[in-house]
Coordinates of C-alpha atoms in Angstrom, one line a residue:
Chain W
M1 CA 13.6 221.0 -37.4
S2 CA 10.1 220.2 -38.8
A3 CA 9.5 219.6 -42.4
D4 CA 8.0 223.0 -43.0
T5 CA 10.8 225.0 -41.4
V6 CA 13.5 226.2 -43.7
I7 CA 15.6 228.4 -41.4
E8 CA 16.0 227.8 -37.7
A9 CA 18.2 230.0 -35.6
D10 CA 18.8 229.3 -32.0
G11 CA 20.6 231.7 -29.7
L12 CA 22.5 233.1 -32.7
T13 CA 25.3 235.5 -31.6
K14 CA 27.9 237.6 -33.3
A15 CA 30.5 239.5 -31.4
Y16 CA 33.2 241.7 -32.7
G17 CA 35.6 241.7 -29.8
R18 CA 33.6 243.0 -26.9
K19 CA 31.0 244.6 -29.0
V20 CA 28.0 242.4 -29.5
A21 CA 26.3 242.9 -32.9
V22 CA 23.8 240.1 -32.6
D23 CA 22.8 238.9 -29.2
H24 CA 21.3 235.5 -28.8
I25 CA 18.4 235.7 -31.3
S26 CA 16.2 232.8 -32.1
F27 CA 13.6 232.6 -34.9
T28 CA 12.2 230.2 -37.5
V29 CA 11.1 230.7 -41.0
G30 CA 8.6 228.4 -42.6
R31 CA 8.3 227.1 -46.1
G32 CA 6.7 229.7 -48.4
E33 CA 6.6 232.3 -45.7
I34 CA 7.7 235.9 -46.0
F35 CA 9.5 236.8 -42.9
G36 CA 10.7 240.3 -42.2
L37 CA 13.6 241.4 -40.2
L38 CA 12.8 244.9 -39.3
G39 CA 14.6 247.5 -37.3
P40 CA 16.8 250.6 -37.6
N41 CA 20.2 250.5 -39.3
G42 CA 22.9 248.9 -37.2
A43 CA 20.4 246.8 -35.3
G44 CA 22.1 243.5 -36.5
K45 CA 19.9 242.6 -39.5
T46 CA 22.7 242.3 -42.1
T47 CA 25.0 240.5 -39.7
T48 CA 22.2 238.0 -39.0
I49 CA 21.8 237.4 -42.8
L50 CA 25.5 237.0 -43.3
M51 CA 25.6 234.3 -40.6
L52 CA 22.8 232.5 -42.2
L53 CA 24.7 232.4 -45.5
G54 CA 28.0 231.4 -43.9
L55 CA 29.6 234.6 -45.0
T56 CA 30.7 235.5 -41.5
D57 CA 31.7 233.4 -38.6
I58 CA 29.1 232.6 -35.9
S59 CA 30.3 233.5 -32.4
D60 CA 27.7 231.4 -30.5
G61 CA 24.5 229.6 -31.1
K62 CA 23.2 227.3 -33.7
V63 CA 21.7 227.9 -37.1
N64 CA 20.2 225.5 -39.6
V65 CA 19.3 226.4 -43.1
L66 CA 17.4 223.8 -45.1
G67 CA 19.0 221.1 -42.9
F68 CA 22.6 222.4 -43.4
D69 CA 24.9 224.2 -41.1
P70 CA 26.1 227.3 -42.9
A71 CA 29.4 227.3 -41.0
R72 CA 30.3 223.8 -42.0
E73 CA 28.5 223.2 -45.3
P74 CA 28.4 226.7 -46.9
L75 CA 28.4 225.4 -50.5
S76 CA 25.2 223.4 -49.9
V77 CA 23.5 226.4 -48.3
K78 CA 24.7 228.8 -50.9
R79 CA 23.5 226.5 -53.7
R80 CA 20.0 226.6 -52.4
V81 CA 19.7 230.2 -51.1
G82 CA 19.6 233.3 -53.2
Y83 CA 20.9 236.5 -51.7
L84 CA 20.2 240.1 -52.7
P85 CA 22.7 242.3 -50.8
D86 CA 22.0 245.8 -49.6
E87 CA 22.7 248.1 -52.7
V88 CA 23.5 245.2 -54.9
G89 CA 26.3 245.8 -57.3
F90 CA 26.9 244.3 -60.8
Y91 CA 29.8 244.6 -63.3
E92 CA 28.9 247.8 -65.0
Q93 CA 30.7 247.1 -68.2
L94 CA 28.9 243.8 -68.7
T95 CA 25.4 243.4 -70.0
A96 CA 22.6 242.2 -67.7
A97 CA 22.6 238.8 -69.4
D98 CA 26.5 238.5 -69.1
N99 CA 26.3 239.3 -65.4
L100 CA 23.8 236.5 -64.9
R101 CA 26.0 234.2 -67.2
Y102 CA 29.0 234.7 -64.9
T103 CA 26.9 233.8 -61.8
A104 CA 25.4 230.9 -63.6
R105 CA 28.9 229.6 -64.4
L106 CA 29.9 230.0 -60.9
I107 CA 26.9 227.9 -59.8
G108 CA 27.9 225.4 -62.4
F109 CA 24.9 225.2 -64.7
T110 CA 25.5 223.7 -68.1
S111 CA 25.5 226.0 -71.0
M112 CA 22.1 224.9 -72.4
D113 CA 20.4 225.1 -69.0
R114 CA 22.1 228.5 -68.4
E115 CA 20.6 230.3 -71.4
K116 CA 17.2 229.0 -70.7
R117 CA 17.3 230.0 -67.1
I118 CA 18.7 233.5 -67.8
A119 CA 16.0 234.2 -70.4
E120 CA 13.3 233.0 -68.1
A121 CA 14.5 234.9 -65.1
L122 CA 14.9 238.2 -67.0
D123 CA 11.5 237.8 -68.5
R124 CA 9.9 237.3 -65.1
V125 CA 11.3 240.5 -63.6
G126 CA 10.5 242.5 -66.7
L127 CA 14.1 242.9 -68.0
A128 CA 13.9 240.7 -71.0
E129 CA 14.3 243.7 -73.4
F130 CA 17.3 245.0 -71.5
A131 CA 19.2 241.7 -71.5
D132 CA 21.9 243.1 -73.8
N133 CA 22.2 246.5 -72.2
R134 CA 25.1 247.2 -70.0
V135 CA 24.3 247.4 -66.4
G136 CA 26.0 250.7 -66.2
T137 CA 22.9 252.2 -67.8
F138 CA 20.5 250.7 -65.3
S139 CA 18.5 252.5 -62.7
R140 CA 18.5 251.6 -59.1
G141 CA 15.2 249.7 -59.5
M142 CA 16.4 247.8 -62.5
R143 CA 19.5 246.7 -60.6
Q144 CA 17.3 245.4 -57.8
R145 CA 15.2 243.5 -60.2
L146 CA 18.3 242.1 -61.9
G147 CA 19.3 240.9 -58.4
L148 CA 16.0 239.2 -58.0
A149 CA 16.4 237.6 -61.5
E150 CA 19.7 236.2 -60.3
I151 CA 17.8 234.5 -57.4
L152 CA 15.2 233.2 -59.8
M153 CA 17.7 231.9 -62.2
K154 CA 19.4 230.1 -59.4
G155 CA 16.1 228.3 -58.6
A156 CA 16.6 229.2 -54.9
Q157 CA 14.4 227.7 -52.2
I158 CA 15.0 230.6 -50.0
A159 CA 15.4 234.2 -51.1
I160 CA 17.3 236.5 -48.6
L161 CA 16.8 240.1 -49.5
D162 CA 18.6 242.8 -47.6
E163 CA 16.9 246.2 -47.8
P164 CA 15.3 245.4 -51.2
T165 CA 13.3 248.5 -51.3
S166 CA 15.6 251.2 -49.9
G167 CA 16.2 254.0 -52.3
L168 CA 13.5 253.1 -54.7
D169 CA 10.6 255.3 -55.8
P170 CA 7.1 254.2 -54.9
H171 CA 6.4 252.7 -58.4
A172 CA 9.6 250.7 -58.4
T173 CA 8.9 249.6 -54.8
S174 CA 5.4 248.2 -55.6
E175 CA 6.9 246.4 -58.6
L176 CA 9.5 244.9 -56.4
L177 CA 7.0 243.8 -53.8
G178 CA 4.9 242.3 -56.5
I179 CA 7.9 240.1 -57.6
I180 CA 8.5 239.2 -53.9
R181 CA 4.8 238.1 -53.6
R182 CA 5.3 235.8 -56.6
F183 CA 8.2 234.2 -54.8
K184 CA 5.8 233.2 -52.1
A185 CA 3.2 231.9 -54.5
E186 CA 5.8 229.5 -55.9
G187 CA 6.7 228.2 -52.5
V188 CA 9.9 230.1 -52.1
S189 CA 10.5 231.3 -48.6
V190 CA 11.6 234.9 -48.4
L191 CA 13.6 236.5 -45.6
L192 CA 13.8 240.2 -46.0
S193 CA 15.3 243.0 -43.9
S194 CA 14.2 246.6 -44.0
H195 CA 14.3 249.7 -41.9
L196 CA 11.3 251.1 -43.8
L197 CA 8.5 249.6 -41.7
E198 CA 5.5 250.8 -43.6
R199 CA 6.6 249.5 -47.1
V200 CA 7.2 245.9 -46.1
Q201 CA 4.4 245.6 -43.6
S202 CA 2.1 244.7 -46.5
V203 CA 4.1 241.7 -47.7
C204 CA 5.3 240.1 -44.6
D205 CA 3.6 237.2 -43.0
R206 CA 5.6 237.5 -39.8
V207 CA 8.1 240.0 -38.7
A208 CA 10.9 240.2 -36.1
L209 CA 11.6 243.6 -34.8
F210 CA 15.3 244.1 -34.1
S211 CA 16.7 246.5 -31.6
A212 CA 20.3 246.7 -30.6
G213 CA 21.2 243.2 -31.7
R214 CA 18.1 241.5 -30.1
I215 CA 14.8 240.5 -31.4
A216 CA 12.4 242.7 -29.4
L217 CA 9.2 241.4 -30.9
I218 CA 8.3 238.6 -33.2
G219 CA 5.0 237.6 -34.7
S220 CA 2.5 238.7 -37.4
V221 CA 1.7 242.4 -37.6
S222 CA -1.8 242.1 -36.1
E223 CA -0.6 239.9 -33.2
L224 CA 2.1 242.5 -32.4
G225 CA -0.4 245.2 -32.7
R226 CA -2.6 243.7 -30.0
E227 CA 0.3 242.7 -27.9
V228 CA 1.9 246.1 -27.8
L229 CA -0.8 248.6 -28.5
G230 CA -3.4 246.6 -26.6
A231 CA -5.8 248.0 -29.0
G232 CA -7.6 244.9 -30.2
Y233 CA -9.4 245.3 -33.4
V234 CA -10.7 248.6 -34.8
V235 CA -13.5 248.1 -37.3
D236 CA -14.7 251.0 -39.4
I237 CA -18.2 250.8 -40.8
E238 CA -20.1 253.2 -43.0
A239 CA -23.7 252.3 -43.3
D240 CA -27.2 253.8 -42.7
G241 CA -30.0 252.4 -40.6
A242 CA -31.7 253.6 -37.5
G243 CA -30.3 252.7 -34.2
L244 CA -27.3 250.9 -35.8
A245 CA -24.9 252.2 -33.2
D246 CA -26.9 250.7 -30.3
R247 CA -27.3 247.4 -32.1
L248 CA -23.6 247.2 -32.9
A249 CA -22.7 247.9 -29.3
L250 CA -24.5 244.8 -28.2
I251 CA -22.3 242.5 -30.4
P252 CA -20.3 240.3 -27.9
G253 CA -16.7 241.5 -27.7
V254 CA -17.4 245.1 -28.8
S255 CA -16.1 247.4 -26.0
R256 CA -17.0 250.8 -27.5
V257 CA -18.7 252.4 -30.5
E258 CA -17.6 255.8 -31.7
Q259 CA -19.3 258.1 -34.2
T260 CA -16.6 259.3 -36.6
G261 CA -18.8 261.1 -39.1
I262 CA -22.2 261.1 -40.7
G263 CA -23.2 257.4 -41.0
K264 CA -19.6 256.4 -40.0
L265 CA -19.0 254.3 -37.0
R266 CA -15.9 252.9 -35.4
L267 CA -16.0 249.8 -33.3
H268 CA -13.4 248.9 -30.8
A269 CA -13.5 245.1 -30.2
E270 CA -11.3 242.3 -28.9
R271 CA -11.8 240.2 -32.0
D272 CA -12.6 240.7 -35.6
V273 CA -16.3 241.5 -35.5
R274 CA -16.8 242.3 -39.2
P275 CA -19.2 239.3 -39.9
E276 CA -21.5 240.2 -37.0
A277 CA -21.5 243.9 -37.9
A278 CA -22.4 243.2 -41.5
A279 CA -25.2 240.9 -40.3
E280 CA -26.6 243.7 -38.1
V281 CA -26.7 246.2 -40.9
V282 CA -28.5 243.7 -43.1
A283 CA -30.9 242.9 -40.4
L284 CA -31.8 246.6 -40.2
H285 CA -32.2 246.7 -44.0
G286 CA -29.5 249.3 -44.0
R287 CA -27.1 249.9 -46.9
L288 CA -23.5 248.9 -46.2
K289 CA -21.1 251.2 -47.9
Y290 CA -17.8 250.4 -46.2
L291 CA -16.6 247.7 -43.8
G292 CA -13.0 247.4 -42.9
V293 CA -10.7 246.4 -40.1
Q294 CA -7.7 248.6 -39.4
E295 CA -4.4 246.9 -39.5
P296 CA -2.2 248.2 -36.7
S297 CA 0.7 250.1 -38.2
L298 CA 4.1 248.6 -37.6
E299 CA 5.5 252.1 -37.0
A300 CA 3.0 252.7 -34.3
I301 CA 3.9 249.4 -32.7
Y302 CA 7.5 250.1 -32.9
T303 CA 7.3 253.6 -31.5
H304 CA 5.0 252.5 -28.8
Y305 CA 7.1 249.6 -27.8
F306 CA 10.3 251.6 -27.5
E307 CA 8.7 254.6 -25.8
N308 CA 8.0 252.2 -22.9
R309 CA 11.6 251.1 -22.8
P310 CA 13.6 254.3 -22.8
D311 CA 16.8 252.7 -21.7
E312 CA 17.0 250.4 -24.7
T313 CA 16.1 253.1 -27.1
L314 CA 18.8 255.3 -25.7
K315 CA 21.4 252.5 -26.0
E316 CA 20.4 251.9 -29.5
G317 CA 20.6 255.5 -30.4
A318 CA 24.2 255.6 -29.0
R319 CA 25.0 252.5 -31.1
N320 CA 23.7 254.1 -34.3
A321 CA 25.6 257.3 -33.6
A322 CA 28.7 255.2 -33.2
Chain A
M1 CA 36.1 219.1 -39.3
R2 CA 36.8 219.3 -42.9
R3 CA 34.8 221.8 -44.9
E4 CA 32.7 220.4 -47.7
G5 CA 33.5 220.5 -51.4
S6 CA 36.6 221.8 -53.2
A7 CA 38.2 225.1 -52.7
F8 CA 38.7 225.3 -56.5
N9 CA 35.0 225.2 -57.3
G10 CA 34.6 228.1 -59.8
L11 CA 38.3 228.8 -60.0
G12 CA 38.3 228.5 -63.8
V13 CA 35.3 230.6 -64.2
V14 CA 36.8 233.5 -62.2
M15 CA 40.1 233.1 -64.0
L16 CA 38.5 233.3 -67.4
K17 CA 36.4 236.3 -66.5
E18 CA 39.4 238.1 -65.2
L19 CA 41.3 237.3 -68.3
A20 CA 38.6 238.6 -70.5
D21 CA 38.1 241.7 -68.4
H22 CA 41.8 242.6 -68.5
L23 CA 42.3 241.9 -72.2
T24 CA 39.4 244.2 -73.1
S25 CA 40.2 246.9 -70.6
I26 CA 41.5 250.2 -72.0
R27 CA 44.1 250.3 -69.2
F28 CA 45.8 247.3 -70.4
V29 CA 45.6 248.1 -74.2
V30 CA 47.3 251.5 -73.6
L31 CA 50.1 250.0 -71.5
E32 CA 50.6 247.3 -74.1
L33 CA 50.7 249.8 -77.0
V34 CA 53.4 251.9 -75.2
V35 CA 55.6 248.8 -74.6
M36 CA 55.2 247.6 -78.2
A37 CA 56.4 250.9 -79.5
L38 CA 59.3 250.9 -77.1
A39 CA 60.1 247.3 -78.2
V40 CA 60.2 248.2 -81.8
V41 CA 62.4 251.3 -81.3
T42 CA 64.9 249.7 -78.9
V43 CA 65.3 246.6 -81.0
Y44 CA 65.8 248.7 -84.1
V45 CA 68.4 250.8 -82.4
A46 CA 70.1 247.7 -80.9
A47 CA 70.2 246.2 -84.4
Q48 CA 72.1 249.2 -85.8
D49 CA 74.5 248.9 -82.9
I50 CA 75.0 245.2 -83.3
K51 CA 75.7 245.4 -87.0
N52 CA 78.4 248.0 -86.4
T53 CA 80.2 246.5 -83.5
V54 CA 79.7 243.0 -82.3
A55 CA 79.0 241.1 -85.4
E56 CA 81.2 238.2 -84.2
D57 CA 79.6 237.5 -80.9
P58 CA 78.4 233.9 -80.7
F59 CA 75.3 234.9 -78.7
L60 CA 74.3 237.8 -81.0
F61 CA 70.7 237.4 -80.5
L62 CA 70.7 237.8 -76.7
K63 CA 72.2 241.2 -77.4
F64 CA 68.9 242.4 -78.5
F65 CA 67.6 242.2 -75.0
T66 CA 70.5 243.9 -73.4
T67 CA 72.2 246.3 -75.8
S68 CA 71.6 250.0 -74.9
S69 CA 72.6 252.6 -77.3
G70 CA 73.5 256.1 -76.3
S71 CA 70.6 257.8 -74.7
L72 CA 68.1 255.0 -75.2
P73 CA 68.2 252.3 -72.5
S74 CA 68.0 248.6 -73.4
F75 CA 64.9 246.6 -73.9
L76 CA 65.7 244.9 -70.7
F77 CA 65.4 248.2 -68.8
W78 CA 62.1 249.0 -70.3
L79 CA 60.9 245.5 -69.4
S80 CA 62.0 245.9 -65.8
L81 CA 59.8 249.1 -65.7
F82 CA 57.0 247.6 -67.6
V83 CA 56.5 244.3 -65.8
P84 CA 56.0 245.8 -62.2
V85 CA 53.9 248.7 -63.5
V86 CA 51.6 246.5 -65.6
S87 CA 51.4 243.9 -62.8
I88 CA 50.4 246.6 -60.3
G89 CA 48.0 248.1 -62.9
L90 CA 46.2 244.8 -63.3
A91 CA 45.8 243.8 -59.6
F92 CA 45.7 247.0 -57.5
D93 CA 41.9 247.1 -57.5
S94 CA 41.1 243.4 -57.7
I95 CA 39.6 242.8 -54.3
N96 CA 38.8 246.4 -53.1
G97 CA 37.2 247.0 -56.6
E98 CA 34.7 244.1 -55.9
H99 CA 34.0 245.7 -52.5
N100 CA 33.5 249.1 -53.9
R101 CA 31.3 247.9 -56.7
R102 CA 29.4 246.0 -54.1
T103 CA 29.7 242.8 -56.1
L104 CA 31.7 240.9 -53.6
S105 CA 29.0 239.7 -51.3
R106 CA 26.8 238.8 -54.3
I107 CA 29.6 236.8 -55.8
L108 CA 30.5 235.1 -52.5
S109 CA 26.9 234.1 -51.9
Q110 CA 27.3 231.8 -54.9
P111 CA 28.5 228.2 -54.1
I112 CA 32.2 229.0 -54.2
Y113 CA 34.8 229.6 -51.6
R114 CA 36.8 232.8 -51.2
D115 CA 39.8 230.8 -52.3
A116 CA 38.5 230.4 -55.8
L117 CA 37.9 234.2 -56.1
L118 CA 41.3 235.2 -54.9
F119 CA 43.3 232.5 -56.7
G120 CA 41.2 233.0 -59.9
K121 CA 42.0 236.7 -59.8
F122 CA 45.7 236.0 -59.4
L123 CA 45.9 233.5 -62.1
G124 CA 43.7 235.6 -64.4
A125 CA 46.1 238.6 -64.1
L126 CA 49.1 236.4 -64.4
L127 CA 47.8 234.8 -67.5
T128 CA 47.1 238.2 -69.0
L129 CA 50.7 239.3 -68.3
A130 CA 52.0 236.0 -69.6
V131 CA 50.1 236.5 -72.9
A132 CA 51.5 240.1 -73.2
L133 CA 55.0 239.0 -72.4
V134 CA 55.0 236.1 -74.9
V135 CA 53.8 238.6 -77.5
L136 CA 56.6 241.0 -76.7
W137 CA 59.1 238.2 -76.7
L138 CA 58.0 236.9 -80.1
L139 CA 58.0 240.5 -81.3
V140 CA 61.6 241.1 -80.3
I141 CA 62.8 237.8 -81.8
G142 CA 60.9 238.5 -85.0
L143 CA 62.2 242.0 -85.3
G144 CA 65.7 240.7 -84.6
L145 CA 65.4 238.3 -87.4
L146 CA 64.2 241.0 -89.7
F147 CA 66.9 243.5 -88.8
I148 CA 70.0 241.4 -88.8
G149 CA 68.9 238.4 -90.8
I150 CA 70.8 235.8 -88.8
P151 CA 68.7 233.1 -87.2
P152 CA 69.3 232.5 -83.5
G153 CA 70.9 229.3 -82.3
G154 CA 69.2 226.6 -80.2
D155 CA 71.0 227.7 -77.0
E156 CA 70.1 231.4 -77.6
I157 CA 66.4 230.5 -78.0
A158 CA 66.6 228.3 -74.9
R159 CA 68.1 231.2 -72.9
A160 CA 65.6 233.7 -74.2
F161 CA 62.8 231.2 -73.2
V162 CA 64.2 230.9 -69.7
F163 CA 64.4 234.6 -69.5
L164 CA 60.7 234.8 -70.5
L165 CA 59.8 232.3 -67.7
V166 CA 61.7 234.3 -65.2
T167 CA 60.1 237.5 -66.3
I168 CA 56.7 235.9 -65.7
V169 CA 57.8 234.8 -62.2
Y170 CA 59.0 238.3 -61.5
A171 CA 55.6 239.7 -62.6
G172 CA 54.0 237.3 -60.1
V173 CA 55.8 239.0 -57.2
W174 CA 54.3 242.4 -58.1
L175 CA 50.9 240.9 -58.8
A176 CA 50.9 239.2 -55.4
L177 CA 51.9 242.4 -53.7
A178 CA 49.3 244.5 -55.5
L179 CA 46.7 241.8 -54.7
L180 CA 47.7 241.9 -51.0
F181 CA 47.4 245.7 -50.9
S182 CA 44.0 245.5 -52.7
I183 CA 42.9 243.3 -49.8
L184 CA 44.4 245.5 -47.1
F185 CA 43.2 248.9 -48.4
R186 CA 39.6 249.6 -49.1
S187 CA 40.4 252.5 -51.4
A188 CA 41.8 251.5 -54.8
A189 CA 43.8 254.7 -55.1
T190 CA 45.5 254.1 -51.8
A191 CA 46.3 250.5 -52.8
A192 CA 47.8 251.7 -56.1
L193 CA 49.9 254.4 -54.5
A194 CA 51.2 252.1 -51.8
T195 CA 52.2 249.4 -54.3
L196 CA 53.8 251.8 -56.7
G197 CA 55.6 253.5 -53.8
L198 CA 56.9 250.2 -52.6
W199 CA 58.1 249.3 -56.1
L200 CA 59.9 252.7 -56.5
F201 CA 61.5 252.2 -53.1
F202 CA 62.9 248.8 -54.2
F203 CA 63.8 250.0 -57.7
V204 CA 65.4 253.3 -57.0
I205 CA 66.0 253.9 -53.3
W206 CA 66.9 250.6 -51.9
P207 CA 70.1 249.9 -54.0
V208 CA 71.5 253.2 -52.8
L209 CA 70.3 252.7 -49.3
A210 CA 71.8 249.2 -49.2
G211 CA 75.2 250.6 -49.9
E212 CA 74.9 253.3 -47.3
I213 CA 73.7 250.9 -44.6
A214 CA 76.5 248.4 -45.4
Q215 CA 79.1 251.2 -45.1
I216 CA 77.7 252.1 -41.7
V217 CA 77.4 248.6 -40.3
V218 CA 80.8 247.4 -41.7
P219 CA 83.0 250.5 -42.2
P220 CA 85.3 250.1 -45.3
D221 CA 88.9 249.2 -44.4
P222 CA 91.3 251.9 -45.5
R223 CA 93.9 249.3 -46.6
Y224 CA 91.5 248.0 -49.2
A225 CA 90.5 251.5 -50.1
A226 CA 94.2 252.4 -50.7
L227 CA 94.4 249.6 -53.2
G228 CA 91.3 250.8 -54.8
L229 CA 89.3 247.7 -53.8
Q230 CA 86.0 247.3 -52.0
T231 CA 86.2 245.9 -48.4
P232 CA 84.9 242.3 -48.7
G233 CA 82.7 242.5 -45.6
T234 CA 81.1 245.8 -46.8
A235 CA 80.6 244.4 -50.3
I236 CA 79.0 241.2 -49.1
L237 CA 76.6 243.0 -46.7
E238 CA 75.7 245.4 -49.4
Q239 CA 74.7 242.6 -51.7
V240 CA 72.8 240.7 -49.0
L241 CA 70.8 243.8 -48.3
S242 CA 70.2 244.7 -51.9
R243 CA 69.0 241.2 -52.5
L244 CA 66.0 241.9 -50.3
S245 CA 64.6 243.8 -53.3
P246 CA 62.9 241.7 -56.0
S247 CA 64.2 244.0 -58.6
T248 CA 67.8 243.1 -57.7
L249 CA 67.0 239.4 -57.7
F250 CA 65.5 239.8 -61.2
G251 CA 68.4 241.8 -62.4
E252 CA 70.9 239.1 -61.2
V253 CA 68.9 236.3 -62.8
V254 CA 68.8 238.2 -66.1
V255 CA 72.5 238.8 -66.1
A256 CA 73.2 235.1 -65.5
I257 CA 70.8 233.9 -68.1
L258 CA 71.3 236.4 -71.0
D259 CA 75.1 236.7 -70.5
P260 CA 76.6 233.2 -70.9
T261 CA 80.0 234.3 -69.7
T262 CA 78.6 235.2 -66.2
R263 CA 80.4 232.9 -63.7
A264 CA 79.2 234.3 -60.4
L265 CA 76.8 236.9 -59.0
G266 CA 78.6 238.9 -56.5
P267 CA 82.1 239.4 -55.3
I268 CA 84.5 236.5 -55.5
Y269 CA 88.2 236.1 -54.6
L270 CA 90.8 235.9 -57.3
S271 CA 91.7 232.4 -56.0
Q272 CA 88.3 231.1 -56.9
L273 CA 88.8 232.0 -60.6
Q274 CA 91.9 229.8 -60.8
G275 CA 91.7 227.6 -63.8
A276 CA 88.7 229.4 -65.2
V277 CA 88.7 230.3 -68.9
L278 CA 87.5 233.8 -68.5
G279 CA 85.1 234.9 -71.2
A280 CA 84.2 231.4 -72.2
P281 CA 80.4 230.8 -72.3
L282 CA 78.8 228.4 -69.8
P283 CA 76.2 225.9 -70.8
L284 CA 72.6 226.9 -70.1
G285 CA 72.2 224.5 -67.1
A286 CA 75.2 226.0 -65.4
S287 CA 73.9 229.6 -65.9
V288 CA 70.5 228.6 -64.5
L289 CA 72.3 227.0 -61.6
I290 CA 74.1 230.2 -60.8
A291 CA 70.8 232.1 -60.7
W292 CA 68.8 229.4 -59.1
P293 CA 68.8 230.9 -55.5
Q294 CA 67.5 234.1 -57.0
I295 CA 64.8 232.3 -59.0
V296 CA 63.6 230.4 -55.9
G297 CA 63.7 233.7 -54.0
L298 CA 61.3 235.3 -56.5
L299 CA 59.0 232.3 -56.4
A300 CA 59.1 232.3 -52.5
T301 CA 58.3 235.9 -52.3
T302 CA 55.3 235.5 -54.6
I303 CA 54.0 232.6 -52.5
L304 CA 54.6 234.4 -49.2
L305 CA 52.8 237.5 -50.4
F306 CA 49.9 235.5 -51.7
V307 CA 49.5 233.5 -48.5
I308 CA 49.5 236.7 -46.4
G309 CA 46.8 238.1 -48.7
Y310 CA 44.8 234.8 -48.5
V311 CA 44.8 234.7 -44.7
V312 CA 43.7 238.3 -44.4
F313 CA 41.0 237.9 -47.1
Q314 CA 39.6 234.8 -45.4
R315 CA 39.1 236.7 -42.2
Q316 CA 37.8 239.9 -43.7
E317 CA 34.2 240.9 -43.4
V318 CA 32.4 240.9 -46.7
R319 CA 29.9 243.7 -45.9
A320 CA 30.5 246.9 -47.5

């Protein structure tokens, strides 16, 4: 395990009797990385997470979290890893601060340290003014944020978030994703699972696409896009200048230039050709209004990938139905 | 390979939280108020009775626990209802409640073992009950003093104290059972009904059933019946069977502790009574010795039920 790897799973397997929920998956998560476990419900994401935390037995394979084996040293792992379960629950009759106090006592913080950490954590997720409100009055989004506050209070090196955005409205989602980005800025690694591909695409450095207990694809979203869709880069440009389309077509690596509107062109290329395209516009003394590269959409990747493997998709469908 | 750290990490934290939760819960306050009211009424009525009839009993004070008057059963009877019901009320949703509130996986992702959560919940509930029972106990003794104005003797207080301890042990049995069912059943309502059902079975049905079964297995001998006596074989089997019920065990212990003249629990031959001064009180140690198998039986049942729950809980999946 290299110094920059915080989670390393190798051939991780979980079987319930003859049913295999997680089937020999391997992945690594680096320090300060946001890693997404994506896939439909029942694909084995939560089971994987529980194995990482030592909350369920590992049937086969090896896993290493911050240098500890979760099956043998669960306390060391759990002291350093924060976990936000799917649809996190709190004690409804207690206040937000009291809920955190209970957790802080379980972790074993001293009382001085405890109050400071709680106040700080609540402040950072924007719940400072609700510290003394009972959690029973909280909305879904506030509960999720309280869950993140718990992880912040813990001072975790890894945050494991199971479906953090499910059931949230767009505003609450973007707030939550903002907090998750701040985790990364502080060097906390984030492992998050989701079945909502679009929402989390924007925050993940790398993703693993789960299907029927296996990792079907792993890598950054743009890597996967090229691998699966074979599309390469799509660069949209909006500019004027005579003969711009012809000049752009000559840039090495550009395979096709498409006219998508008045003064709007779309380049299909095998690499990111934005610098060269901009240089061409400037060389023609044209005015550049828009220049952007299209990120491949995870949803497109996912759909495309499984359309080509109808067997697996069918099997997965049967599992979800069951 | 040994697992790291102590299984009792966080035990105290869980226990104190449970204690605080129980003591502030409306559920508990209501039950406690009902029993307080009953305690006052039964002790008052018992006091009237005691004043009129048994003013010369050397163990006058213990009568407060056992005297029933007319239509109103004794304090002991209410207690034997109250202890199981409150125990079950405190513990029937302890584990499945955490599951259903979706707090279980969050709590277990903190650096504690499941042991601490389970044991902490058990101890928290037991401590709550112990507090309630001590209060009740003091209330009865205080009221007794007020109503008849005779201070209890040292032996009486000692017996009353042993009675208190045994009652707490008895509460442990039902707590452990309710805790076990809260692990086995995901729905709190199912767990509550199952535990209450089992209690009713042991409290009401089993004593009758034990007699019936004993008569079927060992049919009564007509020679004994002609003399108006129970057949020894039948009587012994009936007692063995009925002792499978914790309620019976508790009842027998209480008889031995609160009635110092009790010399045996169960049928004995006349020959065994030779030389005994009937009606003479036994010392406390001897009374405890008579009931010792029953006390151990109650303790063992508690431990057994808790261990079964522990094993099941360790292997249970935490995901909702």
